[in-house]
Coordinates of C-alpha atoms in Angstrom, one line a residue:
X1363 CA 64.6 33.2 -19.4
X1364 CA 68.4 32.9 -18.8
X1365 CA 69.8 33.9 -15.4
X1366 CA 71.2 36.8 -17.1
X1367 CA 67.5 38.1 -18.4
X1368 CA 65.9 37.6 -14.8
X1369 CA 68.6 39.9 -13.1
X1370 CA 68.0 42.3 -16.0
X1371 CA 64.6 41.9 -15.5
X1372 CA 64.8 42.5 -11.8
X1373 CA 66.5 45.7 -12.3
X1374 CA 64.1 47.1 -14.7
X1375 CA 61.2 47.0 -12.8
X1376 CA 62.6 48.1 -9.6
X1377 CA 64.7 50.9 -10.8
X1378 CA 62.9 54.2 -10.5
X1379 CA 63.5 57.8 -9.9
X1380 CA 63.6 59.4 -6.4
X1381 CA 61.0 62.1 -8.0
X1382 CA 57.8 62.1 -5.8
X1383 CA 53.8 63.4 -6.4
X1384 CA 52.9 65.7 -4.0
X1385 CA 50.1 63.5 -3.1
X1386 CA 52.4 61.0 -2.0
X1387 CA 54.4 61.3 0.7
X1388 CA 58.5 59.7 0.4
X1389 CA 58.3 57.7 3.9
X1390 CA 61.3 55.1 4.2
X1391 CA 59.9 52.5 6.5
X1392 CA 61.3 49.0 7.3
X1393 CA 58.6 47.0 6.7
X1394 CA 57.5 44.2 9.3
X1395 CA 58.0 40.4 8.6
X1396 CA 55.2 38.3 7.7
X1397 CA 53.3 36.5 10.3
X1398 CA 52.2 32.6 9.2
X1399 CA 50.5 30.1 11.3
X1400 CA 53.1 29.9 14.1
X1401 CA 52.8 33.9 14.5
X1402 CA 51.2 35.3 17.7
X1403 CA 48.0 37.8 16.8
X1404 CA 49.2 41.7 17.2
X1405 CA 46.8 43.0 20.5
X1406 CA 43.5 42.7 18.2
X1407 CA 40.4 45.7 18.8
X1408 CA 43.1 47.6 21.2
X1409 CA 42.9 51.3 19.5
X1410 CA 45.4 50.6 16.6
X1411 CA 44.3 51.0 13.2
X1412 CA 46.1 47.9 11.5
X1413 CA 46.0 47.4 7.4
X1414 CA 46.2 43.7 6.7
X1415 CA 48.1 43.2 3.9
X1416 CA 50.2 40.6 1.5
X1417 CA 53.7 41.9 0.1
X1418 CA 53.0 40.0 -3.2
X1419 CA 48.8 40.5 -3.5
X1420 CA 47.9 43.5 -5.9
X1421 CA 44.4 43.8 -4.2
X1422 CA 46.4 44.5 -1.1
X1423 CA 48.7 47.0 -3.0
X1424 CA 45.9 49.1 -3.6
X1425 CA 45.3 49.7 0.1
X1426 CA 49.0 49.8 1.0
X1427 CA 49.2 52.8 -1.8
X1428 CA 46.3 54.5 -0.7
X1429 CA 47.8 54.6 2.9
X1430 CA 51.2 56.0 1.6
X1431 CA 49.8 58.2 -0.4
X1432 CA 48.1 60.0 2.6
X1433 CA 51.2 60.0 4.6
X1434 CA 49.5 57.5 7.0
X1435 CA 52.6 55.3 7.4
X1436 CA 52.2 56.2 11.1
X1437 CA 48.7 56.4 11.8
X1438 CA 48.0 52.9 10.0
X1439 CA 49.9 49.9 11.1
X1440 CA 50.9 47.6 8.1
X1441 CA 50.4 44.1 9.2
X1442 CA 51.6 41.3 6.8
X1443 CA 49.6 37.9 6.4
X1444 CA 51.2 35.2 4.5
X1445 CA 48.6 33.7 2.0
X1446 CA 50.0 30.5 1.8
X1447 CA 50.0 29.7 5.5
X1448 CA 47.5 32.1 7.1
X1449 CA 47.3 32.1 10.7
X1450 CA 44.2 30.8 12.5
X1451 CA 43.5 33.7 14.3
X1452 CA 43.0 36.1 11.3
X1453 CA 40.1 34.3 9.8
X1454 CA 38.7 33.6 13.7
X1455 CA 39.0 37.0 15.1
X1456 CA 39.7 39.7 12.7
X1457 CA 38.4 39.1 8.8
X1458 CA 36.3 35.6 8.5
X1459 CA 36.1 36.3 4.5
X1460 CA 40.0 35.7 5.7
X1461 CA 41.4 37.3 2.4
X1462 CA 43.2 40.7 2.1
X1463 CA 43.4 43.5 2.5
X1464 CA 41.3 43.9 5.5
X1465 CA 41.3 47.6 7.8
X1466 CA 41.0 47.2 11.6
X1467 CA 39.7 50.9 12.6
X1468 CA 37.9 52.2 15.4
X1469 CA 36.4 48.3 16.7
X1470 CA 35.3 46.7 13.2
X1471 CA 37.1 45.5 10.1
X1472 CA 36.3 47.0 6.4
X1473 CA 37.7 44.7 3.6
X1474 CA 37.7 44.6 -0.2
X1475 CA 40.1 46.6 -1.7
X1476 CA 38.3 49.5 -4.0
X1477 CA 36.2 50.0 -0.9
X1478 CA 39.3 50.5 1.0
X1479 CA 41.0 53.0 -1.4
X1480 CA 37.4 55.3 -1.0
X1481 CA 37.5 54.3 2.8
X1482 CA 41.3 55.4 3.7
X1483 CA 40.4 58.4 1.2
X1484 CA 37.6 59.6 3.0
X1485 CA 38.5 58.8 6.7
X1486 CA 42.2 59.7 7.0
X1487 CA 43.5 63.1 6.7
X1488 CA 46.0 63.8 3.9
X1489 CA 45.9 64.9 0.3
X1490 CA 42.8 64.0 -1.2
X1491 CA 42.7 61.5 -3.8
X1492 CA 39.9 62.5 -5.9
X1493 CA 39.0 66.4 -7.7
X1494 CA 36.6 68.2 -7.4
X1495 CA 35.6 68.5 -11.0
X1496 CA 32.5 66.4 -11.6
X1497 CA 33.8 65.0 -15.1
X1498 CA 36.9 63.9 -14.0
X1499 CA 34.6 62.2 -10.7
X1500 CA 32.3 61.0 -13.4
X1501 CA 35.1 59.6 -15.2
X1502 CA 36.3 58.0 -12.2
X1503 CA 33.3 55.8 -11.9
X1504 CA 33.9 55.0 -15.2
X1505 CA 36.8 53.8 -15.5
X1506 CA 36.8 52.2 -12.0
X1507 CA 33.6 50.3 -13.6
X1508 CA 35.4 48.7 -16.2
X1509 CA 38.1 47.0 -14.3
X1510 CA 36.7 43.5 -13.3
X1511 CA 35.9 43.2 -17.1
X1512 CA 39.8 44.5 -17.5
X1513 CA 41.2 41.7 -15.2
X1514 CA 38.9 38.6 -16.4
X1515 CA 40.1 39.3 -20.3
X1516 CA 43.3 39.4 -19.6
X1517 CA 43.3 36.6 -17.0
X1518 CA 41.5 34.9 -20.1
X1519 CA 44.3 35.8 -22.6
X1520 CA 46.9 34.0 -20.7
X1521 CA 45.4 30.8 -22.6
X1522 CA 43.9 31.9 -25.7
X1523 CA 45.2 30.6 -28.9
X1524 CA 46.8 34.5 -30.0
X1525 CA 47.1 35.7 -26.0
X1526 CA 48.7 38.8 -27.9
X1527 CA 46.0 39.4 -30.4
X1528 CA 43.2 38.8 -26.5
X1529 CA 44.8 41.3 -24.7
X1530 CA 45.7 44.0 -26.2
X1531 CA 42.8 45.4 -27.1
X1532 CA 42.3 46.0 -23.2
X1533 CA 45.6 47.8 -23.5
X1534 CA 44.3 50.2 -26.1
X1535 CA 41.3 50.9 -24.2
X1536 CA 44.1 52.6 -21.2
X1537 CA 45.1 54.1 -23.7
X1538 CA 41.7 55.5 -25.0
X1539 CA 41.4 56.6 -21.4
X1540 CA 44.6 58.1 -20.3
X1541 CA 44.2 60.5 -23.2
X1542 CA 40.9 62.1 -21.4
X1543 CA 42.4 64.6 -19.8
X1544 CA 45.9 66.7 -20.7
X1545 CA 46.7 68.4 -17.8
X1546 CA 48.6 65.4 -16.4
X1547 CA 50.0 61.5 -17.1
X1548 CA 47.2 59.7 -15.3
X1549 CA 43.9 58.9 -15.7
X1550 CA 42.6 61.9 -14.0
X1551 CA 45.4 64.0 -15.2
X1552 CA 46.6 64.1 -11.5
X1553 CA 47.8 60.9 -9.2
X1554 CA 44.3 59.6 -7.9
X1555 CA 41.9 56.7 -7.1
X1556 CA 42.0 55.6 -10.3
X1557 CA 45.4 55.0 -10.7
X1558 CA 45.7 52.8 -7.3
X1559 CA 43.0 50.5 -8.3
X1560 CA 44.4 50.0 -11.9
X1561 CA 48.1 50.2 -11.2
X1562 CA 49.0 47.1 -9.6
X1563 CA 47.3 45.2 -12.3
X1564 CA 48.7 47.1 -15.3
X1565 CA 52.4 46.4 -13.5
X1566 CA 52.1 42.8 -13.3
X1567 CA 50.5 42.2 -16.4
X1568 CA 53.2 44.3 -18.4
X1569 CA 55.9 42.0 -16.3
X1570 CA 54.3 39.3 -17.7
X1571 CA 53.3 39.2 -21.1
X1572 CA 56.8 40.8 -21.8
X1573 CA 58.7 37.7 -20.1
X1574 CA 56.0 34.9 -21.6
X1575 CA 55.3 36.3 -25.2
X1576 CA 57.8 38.9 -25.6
X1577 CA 55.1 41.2 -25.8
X1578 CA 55.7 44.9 -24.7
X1579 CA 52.6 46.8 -23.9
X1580 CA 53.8 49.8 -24.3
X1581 CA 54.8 49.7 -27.7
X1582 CA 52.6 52.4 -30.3
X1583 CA 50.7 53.6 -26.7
X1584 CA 52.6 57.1 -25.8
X1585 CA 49.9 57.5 -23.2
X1586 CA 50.7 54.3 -21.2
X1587 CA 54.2 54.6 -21.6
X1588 CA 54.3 58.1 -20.1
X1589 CA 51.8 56.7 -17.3
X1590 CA 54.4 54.0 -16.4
X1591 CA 57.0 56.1 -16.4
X1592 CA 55.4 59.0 -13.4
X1593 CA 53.9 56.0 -11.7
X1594 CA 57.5 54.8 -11.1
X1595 CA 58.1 58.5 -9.5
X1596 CA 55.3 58.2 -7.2
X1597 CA 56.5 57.2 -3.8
X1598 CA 53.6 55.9 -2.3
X1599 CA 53.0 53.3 -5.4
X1600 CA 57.3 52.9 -6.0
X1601 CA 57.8 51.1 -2.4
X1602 CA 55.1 48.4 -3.0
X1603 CA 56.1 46.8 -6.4
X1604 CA 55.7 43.4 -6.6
X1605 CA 59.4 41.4 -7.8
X1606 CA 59.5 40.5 -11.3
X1607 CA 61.1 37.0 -10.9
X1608 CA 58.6 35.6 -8.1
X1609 CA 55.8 37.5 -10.0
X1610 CA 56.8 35.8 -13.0
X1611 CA 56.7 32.4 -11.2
X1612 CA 53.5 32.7 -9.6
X1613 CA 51.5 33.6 -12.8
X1614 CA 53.5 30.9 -14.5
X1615 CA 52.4 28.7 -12.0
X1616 CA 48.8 29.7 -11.5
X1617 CA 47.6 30.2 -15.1
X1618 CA 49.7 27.7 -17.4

């Protein structure tokens, strides 16, 4: 990558339209700085509903756009943990797995992120992010199934002898399943649960796999194209990208 590619790069990814989903609210908020080790604990167990978070963790994203997307920017207090030097206190007093994303509501803490998406969903007012119709909910489950075995192949790509020839087949199976339904550019037609929990994922690995092997995930998938496209007009997902250039180096470092 020359200097010139990465501020491309940059640009691409975090350019998007101003259009929003109805289901998700356009809130500009200035996010709050990261606490590390040397950060004082918020006042734990005092009322607040806090969402523990990480700016750069994709399980994380999924909460953070499940709270947007409710308009809960207000009601739930984003509180940002950084990974690489965690403060004490979280792992001692509020979440002893000490990972993210972690919800502190009404006295207890509820972690793991797909839990979370159904959790904010069912316990916050706000558009609801599933249908009604039971093969669209049975479609959910579906899908939602799949994903670990989604993640670990293409986590597994990233060193195969062809990683092209590895991972796209779990491209085409998006594909297979964006073209369920008609009535709308994501998995459920409409903006819902299944798009947070596969979302974050599909962005970084197309950031990826197009900087490393030049490999465009999008190309001969009309479906996924048009999905990336609306997702980048969704407010609540379009103010929690990941950065191209620091996701780029992390994966680099991580998994080569």
């Amino acid at each position: 990558f020359s200097s010139r590619s990465i501020t491309d790069l940059r640009f691409k990814f975090s350019s998007a339209s101003t259009t929003t989903s109805m289901a998700s609210p356009l809130v500009h908020e200035v996010l709050p700085p990261v606490l590390s080790a040397d950060s004082e604990p918020p006042a734990l167990f005092d009322g607040t509903t806090r969402l523990y978070v990480n700016y750069q963790c994709p399980f994380a994203q999924r909460a953070w756009i499940t709270r947007n997307a409710k308009g809960l920017q207000n009601e739930i207090k984003l509180v940002p943990i950084d990974l690489q030097n965690r403060p004490a206190w979280y792992k001692e007093k509020v979440y002893p797995e000490n990972k993210v994303p972690a919800l502190e509501h009404n006295g207890k803490i509820i972690g793991e992120s797909l839990d979370l998406i159904r959790y904010i969903d069912a316990n916050f007012e706000g558009p609801a992010l599933l249908p009604d119709d039971s093969a669209k909910l049975a479609f959910a489950d579906e899908t939602i199934a799949y994903f670990d075995t989604f993640l670990k192949n293409l986590f597994g790509s990233f060193k195969a002898e062809d990683t092209v020839k590895q991972a796209a087949p779990e491209f085409d199976f998006l594909e297979t399943a964006l073209s369920k339904f008609d009535d709308g550019p994501f998995f459920l037609g409409q903006f819902s649960q299944v798009d947070i929990a596969f979302a974050p994922l599909i962005e970084r690995f197309h950031i990826f796999l197009l900087a490393q092997w030049n490999y465009d995930v999008k190309e001969g998938r009309p479906k996924l194209t048009k999905f990336l496209e609306e997702i980048d007009q969704v407010g609540a997902y379009k103010f929690t990208k990941c950065d191209p250039v620091n996701l780029i180096k992390s994966f680099r470092q991580r998994f080569l």
